[in-house]
PDB file of C-alpha atoms in Angstrom:
ATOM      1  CA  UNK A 116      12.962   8.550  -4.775  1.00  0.00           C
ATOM      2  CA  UNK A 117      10.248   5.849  -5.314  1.00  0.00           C
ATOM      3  CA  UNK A 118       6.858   7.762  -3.524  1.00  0.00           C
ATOM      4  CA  UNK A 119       3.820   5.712  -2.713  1.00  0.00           C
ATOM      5  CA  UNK A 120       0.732   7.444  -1.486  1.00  0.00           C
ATOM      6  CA  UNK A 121      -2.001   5.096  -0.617  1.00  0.00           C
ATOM      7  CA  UNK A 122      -5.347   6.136  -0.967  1.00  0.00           C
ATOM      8  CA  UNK A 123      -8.786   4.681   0.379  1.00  0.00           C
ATOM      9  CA  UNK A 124     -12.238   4.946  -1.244  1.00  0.00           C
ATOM     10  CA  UNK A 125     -14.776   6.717   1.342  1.00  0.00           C
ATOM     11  CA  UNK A 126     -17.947   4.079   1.727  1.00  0.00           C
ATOM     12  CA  UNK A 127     -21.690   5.229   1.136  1.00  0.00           C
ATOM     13  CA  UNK A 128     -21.871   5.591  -2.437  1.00  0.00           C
ATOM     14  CA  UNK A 129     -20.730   6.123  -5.900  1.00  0.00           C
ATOM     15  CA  UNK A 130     -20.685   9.813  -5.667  1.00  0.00           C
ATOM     16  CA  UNK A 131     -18.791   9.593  -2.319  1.00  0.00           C
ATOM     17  CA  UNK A 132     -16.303   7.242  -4.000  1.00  0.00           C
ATOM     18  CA  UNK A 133     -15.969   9.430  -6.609  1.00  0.00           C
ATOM     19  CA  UNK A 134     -14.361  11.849  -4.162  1.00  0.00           C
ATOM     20  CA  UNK A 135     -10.570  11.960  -2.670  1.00  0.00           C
ATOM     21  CA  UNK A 136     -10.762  13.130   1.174  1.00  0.00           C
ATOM     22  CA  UNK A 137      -8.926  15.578   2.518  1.00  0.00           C
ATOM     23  CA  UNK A 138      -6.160  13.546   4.193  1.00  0.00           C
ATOM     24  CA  UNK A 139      -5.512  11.341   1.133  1.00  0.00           C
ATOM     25  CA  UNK A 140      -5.439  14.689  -0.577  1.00  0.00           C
ATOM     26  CA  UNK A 141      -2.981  16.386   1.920  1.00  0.00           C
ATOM     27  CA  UNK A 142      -0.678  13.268   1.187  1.00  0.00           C
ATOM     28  CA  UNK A 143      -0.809  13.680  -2.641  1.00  0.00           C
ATOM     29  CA  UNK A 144       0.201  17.488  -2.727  1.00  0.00           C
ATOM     30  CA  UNK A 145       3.238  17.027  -0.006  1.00  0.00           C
ATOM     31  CA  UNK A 146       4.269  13.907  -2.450  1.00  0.00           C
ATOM     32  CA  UNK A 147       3.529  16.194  -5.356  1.00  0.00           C
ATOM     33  CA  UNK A 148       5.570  19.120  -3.548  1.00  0.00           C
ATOM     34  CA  UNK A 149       8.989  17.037  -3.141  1.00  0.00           C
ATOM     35  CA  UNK A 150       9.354  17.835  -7.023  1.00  0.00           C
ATOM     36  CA  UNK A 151      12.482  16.596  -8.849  1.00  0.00           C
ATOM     37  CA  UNK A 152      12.822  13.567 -10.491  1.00  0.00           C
ATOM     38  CA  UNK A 153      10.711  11.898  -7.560  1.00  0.00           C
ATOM     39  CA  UNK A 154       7.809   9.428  -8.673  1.00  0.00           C
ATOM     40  CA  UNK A 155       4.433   9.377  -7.263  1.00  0.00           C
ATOM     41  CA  UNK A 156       2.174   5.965  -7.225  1.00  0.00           C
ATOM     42  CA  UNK A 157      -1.087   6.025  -5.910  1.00  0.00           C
ATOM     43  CA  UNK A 158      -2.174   2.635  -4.204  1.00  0.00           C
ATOM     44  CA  UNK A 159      -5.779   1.490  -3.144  1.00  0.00           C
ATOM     45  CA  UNK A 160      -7.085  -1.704  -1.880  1.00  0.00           C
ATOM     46  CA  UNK A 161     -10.734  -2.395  -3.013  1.00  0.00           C
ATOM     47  CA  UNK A 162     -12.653  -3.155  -6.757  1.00  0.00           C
ATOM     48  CA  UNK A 163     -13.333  -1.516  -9.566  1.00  0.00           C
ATOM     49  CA  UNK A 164     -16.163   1.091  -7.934  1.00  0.00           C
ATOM     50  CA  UNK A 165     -13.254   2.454  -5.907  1.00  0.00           C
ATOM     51  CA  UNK A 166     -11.289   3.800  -8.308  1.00  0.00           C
ATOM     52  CA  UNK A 167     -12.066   7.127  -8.193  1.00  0.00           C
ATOM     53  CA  UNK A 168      -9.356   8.658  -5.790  1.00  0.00           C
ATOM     54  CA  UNK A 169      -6.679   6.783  -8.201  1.00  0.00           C
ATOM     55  CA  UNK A 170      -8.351   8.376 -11.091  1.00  0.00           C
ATOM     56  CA  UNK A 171      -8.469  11.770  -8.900  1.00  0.00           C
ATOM     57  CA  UNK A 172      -4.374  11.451  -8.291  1.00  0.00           C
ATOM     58  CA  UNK A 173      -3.467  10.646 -12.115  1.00  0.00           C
ATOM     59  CA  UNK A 174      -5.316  13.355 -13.110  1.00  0.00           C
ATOM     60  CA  UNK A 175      -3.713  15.557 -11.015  1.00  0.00           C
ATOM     61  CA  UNK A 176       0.186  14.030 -11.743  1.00  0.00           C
ATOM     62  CA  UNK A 177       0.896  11.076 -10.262  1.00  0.00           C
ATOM     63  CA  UNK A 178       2.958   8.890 -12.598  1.00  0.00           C
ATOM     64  CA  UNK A 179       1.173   6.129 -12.106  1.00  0.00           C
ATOM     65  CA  UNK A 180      -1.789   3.927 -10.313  1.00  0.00           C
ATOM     66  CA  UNK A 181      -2.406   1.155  -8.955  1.00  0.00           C
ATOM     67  CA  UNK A 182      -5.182  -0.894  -7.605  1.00  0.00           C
ATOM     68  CA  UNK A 183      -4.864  -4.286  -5.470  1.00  0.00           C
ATOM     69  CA  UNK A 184      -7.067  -6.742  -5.661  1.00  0.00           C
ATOM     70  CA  UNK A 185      -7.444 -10.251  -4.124  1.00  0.00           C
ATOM     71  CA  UNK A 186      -9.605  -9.913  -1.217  1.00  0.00           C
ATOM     72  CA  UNK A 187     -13.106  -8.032   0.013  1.00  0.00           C
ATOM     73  CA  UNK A 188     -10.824  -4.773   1.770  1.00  0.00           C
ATOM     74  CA  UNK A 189     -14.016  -2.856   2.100  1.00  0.00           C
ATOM     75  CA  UNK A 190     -15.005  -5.248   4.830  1.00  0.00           C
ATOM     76  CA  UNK A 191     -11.655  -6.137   5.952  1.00  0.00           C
ATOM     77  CA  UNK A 192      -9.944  -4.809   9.620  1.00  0.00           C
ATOM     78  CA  UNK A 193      -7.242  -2.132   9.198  1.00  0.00           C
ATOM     79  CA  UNK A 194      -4.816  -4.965  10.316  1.00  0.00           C
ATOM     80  CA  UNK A 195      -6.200  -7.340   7.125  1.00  0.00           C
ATOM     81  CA  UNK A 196      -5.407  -3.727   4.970  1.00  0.00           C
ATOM     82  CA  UNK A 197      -2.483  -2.612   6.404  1.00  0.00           C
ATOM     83  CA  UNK A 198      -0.565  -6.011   5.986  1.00  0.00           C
ATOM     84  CA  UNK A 199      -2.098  -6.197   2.459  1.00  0.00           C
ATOM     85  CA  UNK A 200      -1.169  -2.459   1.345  1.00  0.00           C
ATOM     86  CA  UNK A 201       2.592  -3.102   3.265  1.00  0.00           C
ATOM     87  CA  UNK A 202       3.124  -6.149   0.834  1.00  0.00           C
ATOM     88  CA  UNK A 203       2.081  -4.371  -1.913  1.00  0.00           C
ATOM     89  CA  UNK A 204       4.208  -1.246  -0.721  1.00  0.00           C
ATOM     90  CA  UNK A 205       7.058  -3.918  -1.004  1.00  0.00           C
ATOM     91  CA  UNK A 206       5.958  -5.106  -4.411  1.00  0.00           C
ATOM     92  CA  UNK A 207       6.568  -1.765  -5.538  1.00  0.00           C
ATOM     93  CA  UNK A 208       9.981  -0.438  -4.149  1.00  0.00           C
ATOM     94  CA  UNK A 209       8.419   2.151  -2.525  1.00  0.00           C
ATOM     95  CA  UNK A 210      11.391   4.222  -0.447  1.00  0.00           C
ATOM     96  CA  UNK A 211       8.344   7.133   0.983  1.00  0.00           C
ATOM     97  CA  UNK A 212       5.196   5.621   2.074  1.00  0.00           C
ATOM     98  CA  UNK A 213       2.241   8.713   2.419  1.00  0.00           C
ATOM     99  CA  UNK A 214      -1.149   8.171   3.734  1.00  0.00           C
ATOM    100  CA  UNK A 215      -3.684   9.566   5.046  1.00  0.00           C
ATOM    101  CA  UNK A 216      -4.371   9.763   8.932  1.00  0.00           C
ATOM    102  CA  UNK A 217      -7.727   8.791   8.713  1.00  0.00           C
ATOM    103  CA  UNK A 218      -7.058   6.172   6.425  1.00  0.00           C
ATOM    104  CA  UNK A 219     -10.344   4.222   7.403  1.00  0.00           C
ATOM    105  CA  UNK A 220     -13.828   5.223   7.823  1.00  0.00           C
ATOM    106  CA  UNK A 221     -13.553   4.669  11.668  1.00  0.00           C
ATOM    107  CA  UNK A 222     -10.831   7.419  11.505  1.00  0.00           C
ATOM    108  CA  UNK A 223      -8.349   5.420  13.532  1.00  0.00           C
ATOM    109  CA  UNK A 224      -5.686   5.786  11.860  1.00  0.00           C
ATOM    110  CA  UNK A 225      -4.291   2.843  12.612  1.00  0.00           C
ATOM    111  CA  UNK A 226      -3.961   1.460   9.355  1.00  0.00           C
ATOM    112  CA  UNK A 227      -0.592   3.473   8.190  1.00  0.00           C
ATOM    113  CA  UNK A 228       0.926   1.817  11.940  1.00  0.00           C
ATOM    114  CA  UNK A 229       0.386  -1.409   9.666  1.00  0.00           C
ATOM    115  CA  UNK A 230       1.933  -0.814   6.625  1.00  0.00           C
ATOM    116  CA  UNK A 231       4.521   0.362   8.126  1.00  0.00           C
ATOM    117  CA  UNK A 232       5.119  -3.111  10.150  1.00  0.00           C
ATOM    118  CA  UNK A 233       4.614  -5.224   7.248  1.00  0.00           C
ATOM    119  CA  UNK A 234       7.023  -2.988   5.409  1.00  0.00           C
ATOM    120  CA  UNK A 235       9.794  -3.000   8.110  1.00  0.00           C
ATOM    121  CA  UNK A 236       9.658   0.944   7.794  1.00  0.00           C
ATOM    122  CA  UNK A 237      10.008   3.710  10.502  1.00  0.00           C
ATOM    123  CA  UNK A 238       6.632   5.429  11.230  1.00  0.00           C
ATOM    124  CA  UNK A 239       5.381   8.948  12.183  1.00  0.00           C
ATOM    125  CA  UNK A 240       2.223   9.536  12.583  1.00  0.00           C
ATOM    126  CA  UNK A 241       0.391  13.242  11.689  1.00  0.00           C
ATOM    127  CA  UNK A 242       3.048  14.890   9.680  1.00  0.00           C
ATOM    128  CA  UNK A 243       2.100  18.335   8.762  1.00  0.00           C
ATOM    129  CA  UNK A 244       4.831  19.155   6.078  1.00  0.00           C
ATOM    130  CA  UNK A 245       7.517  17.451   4.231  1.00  0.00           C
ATOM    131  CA  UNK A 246      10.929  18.489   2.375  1.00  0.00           C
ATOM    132  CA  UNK A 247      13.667  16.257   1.408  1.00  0.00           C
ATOM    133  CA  UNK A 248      17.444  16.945   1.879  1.00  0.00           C
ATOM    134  CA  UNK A 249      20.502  16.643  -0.498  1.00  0.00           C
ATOM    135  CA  UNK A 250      21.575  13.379   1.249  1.00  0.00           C
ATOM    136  CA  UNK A 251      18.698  11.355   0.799  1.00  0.00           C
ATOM    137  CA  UNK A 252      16.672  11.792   4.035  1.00  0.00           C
ATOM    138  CA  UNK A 253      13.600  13.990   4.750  1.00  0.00           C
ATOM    139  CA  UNK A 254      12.988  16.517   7.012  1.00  0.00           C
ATOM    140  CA  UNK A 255       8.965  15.973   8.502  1.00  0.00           C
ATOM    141  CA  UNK A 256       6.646  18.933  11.026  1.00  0.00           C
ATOM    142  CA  UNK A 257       4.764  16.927  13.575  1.00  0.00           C
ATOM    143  CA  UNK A 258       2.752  18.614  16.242  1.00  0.00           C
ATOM    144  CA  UNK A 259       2.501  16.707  20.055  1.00  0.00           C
ATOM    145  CA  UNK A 260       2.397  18.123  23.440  1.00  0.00           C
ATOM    146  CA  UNK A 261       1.333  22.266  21.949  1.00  0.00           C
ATOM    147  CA  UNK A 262       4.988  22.221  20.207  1.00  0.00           C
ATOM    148  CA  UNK A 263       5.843  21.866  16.599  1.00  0.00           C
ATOM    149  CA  UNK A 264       8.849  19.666  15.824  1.00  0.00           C
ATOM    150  CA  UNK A 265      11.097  19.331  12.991  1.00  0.00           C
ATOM    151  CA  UNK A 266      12.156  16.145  12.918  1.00  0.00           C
ATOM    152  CA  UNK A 267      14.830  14.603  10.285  1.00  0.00           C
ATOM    153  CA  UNK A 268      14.055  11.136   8.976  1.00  0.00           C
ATOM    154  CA  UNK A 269      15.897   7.878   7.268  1.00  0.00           C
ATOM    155  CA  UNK A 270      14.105   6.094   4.411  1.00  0.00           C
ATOM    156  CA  UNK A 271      12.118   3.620   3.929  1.00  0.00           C
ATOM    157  CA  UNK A 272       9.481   5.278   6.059  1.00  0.00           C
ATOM    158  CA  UNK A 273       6.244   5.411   6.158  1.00  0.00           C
ATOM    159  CA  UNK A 274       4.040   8.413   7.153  1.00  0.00           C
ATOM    160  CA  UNK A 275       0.574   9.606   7.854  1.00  0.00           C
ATOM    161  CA  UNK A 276      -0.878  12.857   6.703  1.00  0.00           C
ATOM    162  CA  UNK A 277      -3.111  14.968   8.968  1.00  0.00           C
ATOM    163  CA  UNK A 278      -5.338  17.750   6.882  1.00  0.00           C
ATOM    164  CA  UNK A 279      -5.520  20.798   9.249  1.00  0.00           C
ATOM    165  CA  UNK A 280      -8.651  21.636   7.272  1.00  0.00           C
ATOM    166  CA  UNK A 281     -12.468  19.994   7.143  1.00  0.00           C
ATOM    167  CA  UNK A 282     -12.100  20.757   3.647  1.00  0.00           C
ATOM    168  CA  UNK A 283      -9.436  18.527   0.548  1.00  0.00           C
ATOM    169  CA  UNK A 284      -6.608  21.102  -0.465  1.00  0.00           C
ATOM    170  CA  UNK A 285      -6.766  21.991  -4.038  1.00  0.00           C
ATOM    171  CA  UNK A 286      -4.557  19.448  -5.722  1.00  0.00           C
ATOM    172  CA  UNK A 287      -3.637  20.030  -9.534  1.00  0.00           C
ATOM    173  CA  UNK A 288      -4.906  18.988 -13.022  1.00  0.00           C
ATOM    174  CA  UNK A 289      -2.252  17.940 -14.941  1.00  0.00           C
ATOM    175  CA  UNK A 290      -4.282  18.648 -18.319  1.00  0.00           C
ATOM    176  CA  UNK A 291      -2.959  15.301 -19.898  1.00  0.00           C
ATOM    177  CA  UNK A 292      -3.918  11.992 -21.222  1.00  0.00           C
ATOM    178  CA  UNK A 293      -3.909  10.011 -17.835  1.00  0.00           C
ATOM    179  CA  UNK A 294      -2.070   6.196 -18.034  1.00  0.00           C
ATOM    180  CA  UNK A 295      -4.145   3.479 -17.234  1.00  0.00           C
ATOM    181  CA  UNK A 296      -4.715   2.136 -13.584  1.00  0.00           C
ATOM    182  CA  UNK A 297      -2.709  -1.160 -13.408  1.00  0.00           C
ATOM    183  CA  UNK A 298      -3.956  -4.117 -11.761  1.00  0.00           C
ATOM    184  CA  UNK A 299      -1.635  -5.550  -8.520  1.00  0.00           C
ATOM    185  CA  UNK A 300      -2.695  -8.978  -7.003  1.00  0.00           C
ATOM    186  CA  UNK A 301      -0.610 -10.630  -4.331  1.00  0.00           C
ATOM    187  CA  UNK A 302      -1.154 -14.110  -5.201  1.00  0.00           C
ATOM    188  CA  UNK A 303       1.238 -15.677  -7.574  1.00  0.00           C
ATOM    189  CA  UNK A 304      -1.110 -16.855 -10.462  1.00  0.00           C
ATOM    190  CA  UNK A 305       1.576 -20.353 -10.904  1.00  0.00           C
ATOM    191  CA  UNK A 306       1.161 -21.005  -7.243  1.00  0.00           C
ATOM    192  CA  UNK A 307      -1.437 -22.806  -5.299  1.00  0.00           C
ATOM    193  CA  UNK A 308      -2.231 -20.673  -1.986  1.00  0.00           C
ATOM    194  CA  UNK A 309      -3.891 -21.578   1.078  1.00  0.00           C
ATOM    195  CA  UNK A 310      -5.849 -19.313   3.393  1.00  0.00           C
ATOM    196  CA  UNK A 311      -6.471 -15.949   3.961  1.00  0.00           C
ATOM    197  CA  UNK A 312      -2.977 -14.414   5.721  1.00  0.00           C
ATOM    198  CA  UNK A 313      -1.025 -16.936   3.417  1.00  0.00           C
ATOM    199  CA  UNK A 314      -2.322 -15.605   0.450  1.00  0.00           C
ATOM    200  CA  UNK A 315      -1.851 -11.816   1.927  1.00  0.00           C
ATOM    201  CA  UNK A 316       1.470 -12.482   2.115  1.00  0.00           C
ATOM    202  CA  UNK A 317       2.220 -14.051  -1.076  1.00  0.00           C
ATOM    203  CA  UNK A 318       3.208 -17.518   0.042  1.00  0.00           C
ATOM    204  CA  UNK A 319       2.621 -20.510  -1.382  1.00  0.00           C
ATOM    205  CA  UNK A 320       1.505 -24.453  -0.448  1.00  0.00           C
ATOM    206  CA  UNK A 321       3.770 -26.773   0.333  1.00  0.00           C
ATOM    207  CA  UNK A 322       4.153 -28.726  -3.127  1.00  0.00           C
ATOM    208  CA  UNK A 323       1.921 -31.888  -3.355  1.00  0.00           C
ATOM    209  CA  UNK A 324       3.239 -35.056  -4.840  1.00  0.00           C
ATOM    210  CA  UNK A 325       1.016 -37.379  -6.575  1.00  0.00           C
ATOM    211  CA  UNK A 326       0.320 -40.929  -5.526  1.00  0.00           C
ATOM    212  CA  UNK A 327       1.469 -43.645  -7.550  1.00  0.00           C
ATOM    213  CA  UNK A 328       0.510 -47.273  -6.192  1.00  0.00           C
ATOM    214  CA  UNK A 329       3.700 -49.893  -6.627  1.00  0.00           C
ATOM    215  CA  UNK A 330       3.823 -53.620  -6.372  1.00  0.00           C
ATOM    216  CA  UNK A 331       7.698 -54.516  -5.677  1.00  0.00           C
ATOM    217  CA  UNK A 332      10.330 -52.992  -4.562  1.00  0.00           C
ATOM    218  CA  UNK A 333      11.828 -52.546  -8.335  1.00  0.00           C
ATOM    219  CA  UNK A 334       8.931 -50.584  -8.769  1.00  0.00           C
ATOM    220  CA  UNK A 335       9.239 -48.299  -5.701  1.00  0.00           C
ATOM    221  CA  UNK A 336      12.924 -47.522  -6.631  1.00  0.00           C
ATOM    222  CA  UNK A 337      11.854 -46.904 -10.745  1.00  0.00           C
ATOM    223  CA  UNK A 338       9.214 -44.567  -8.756  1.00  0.00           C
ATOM    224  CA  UNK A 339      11.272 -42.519  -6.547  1.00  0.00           C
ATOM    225  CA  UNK A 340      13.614 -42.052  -9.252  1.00  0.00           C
ATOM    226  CA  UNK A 341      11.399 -40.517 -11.724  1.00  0.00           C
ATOM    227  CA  UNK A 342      10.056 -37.909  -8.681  1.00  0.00           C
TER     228      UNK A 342
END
């Protein structure tokens, strides 16, 4: 099973950067706590400065991270990041999609509701454990209405994480040489692409063909021949 967890940096700082909150976290140990031969990415959308939660997550095991890149996310709307981190979710072959509840500094949450639309996944919201069965599906806690439900999931899906705590659970240190965080732009570097959504979802502009002025009608045939 393909795991993505996507992961966003917390705004005010370079030290608060630095630091993985306790959501994020809480997704990263139940993706760490599926063991077998399951694979863990860690996804953010934002620059360089943000990288510490990725380098947080490969430190403690994830196999590997990546960062997107391609627009201004910090000051993008949750629907702007979802639809960008739901591509990219794509991109990758993700079959699990964990995030945080809070995945945005307004705490909405409303951001894993997007991925999971632009990544025609199911989505529950506020899981509060995971397991995965022998037959491929997983088995997710949610809590509504005072009750605690077990409910038993397809994949692809995407889910959010809700830390029960104000503080980040301990997640592991792997005590190894961490990979390098890879690079993951949307735009297709042999394509020409045209405004914002367009080039969010990775499609390019119509082909323009070059103007060639003719004389006769010899030379418009020789002409539309050659294009």
């Amino acid at each position: 099973m393909k795991i993505v967890v996507c992961l966003h940096a917390p705004r005010g700082g370079a030290a608060e950067a630095a630091v993985i909150s306790a959501d994020d976290a809480q997704a990263l140990a139940l993706g760490f706590g599926l063991g077998g031969a399951h694979t863990v990415t860690a996804l953010l959308a934002g620059s360089p400065a943000d990288e510490g939660p990725l380098r947080r997550a490969l430190a403690a095991g994830a196999t590997r991270a990546v960062r997107l890149v391609g627009e201004d996310y910090g000051a993008a709307d949750f629907h702007t990041v979802g639809q960008a981190l739901g591509a990219a979710v794509k991109r990758l072959g993700a079959d699990l999609v964990l995030t945080g509840a809070r995945s945005e500094d307004d705490g909405l949450g409303a951001v894993p509701a997007a991925i999971a639309r632009q990544a025609n996944a199911l989505h529950v919201a506020c899981i509060e454990s995971l397991s995965a069965s022998s037959d491929g599906a997983i088995e997710v806690a949610v809590r509504g209405g005072g009750r605690r439900r077990r409910l038993r999931l397809p994949l692809p899906a995407v889910l959010s994480v809700l830390s029960r705590g104000p503080a980040a659970p301990a997640l592991p240190d792997a005590g190894r040489e961490t990979p390098a965080i890879e690079i993951l732009s949307l735009v297709d570097p042999e394509a020409t692409v045209v405004r914002r959504r367009t080039e969010l979802l990775g499609q390019p502009e119509i082909p323009q063909r070059t103007c060639e002025e003719v004389t006769s009608a010899d030379a418009l045939v020789a002409a539309l021949v050659r294009s």
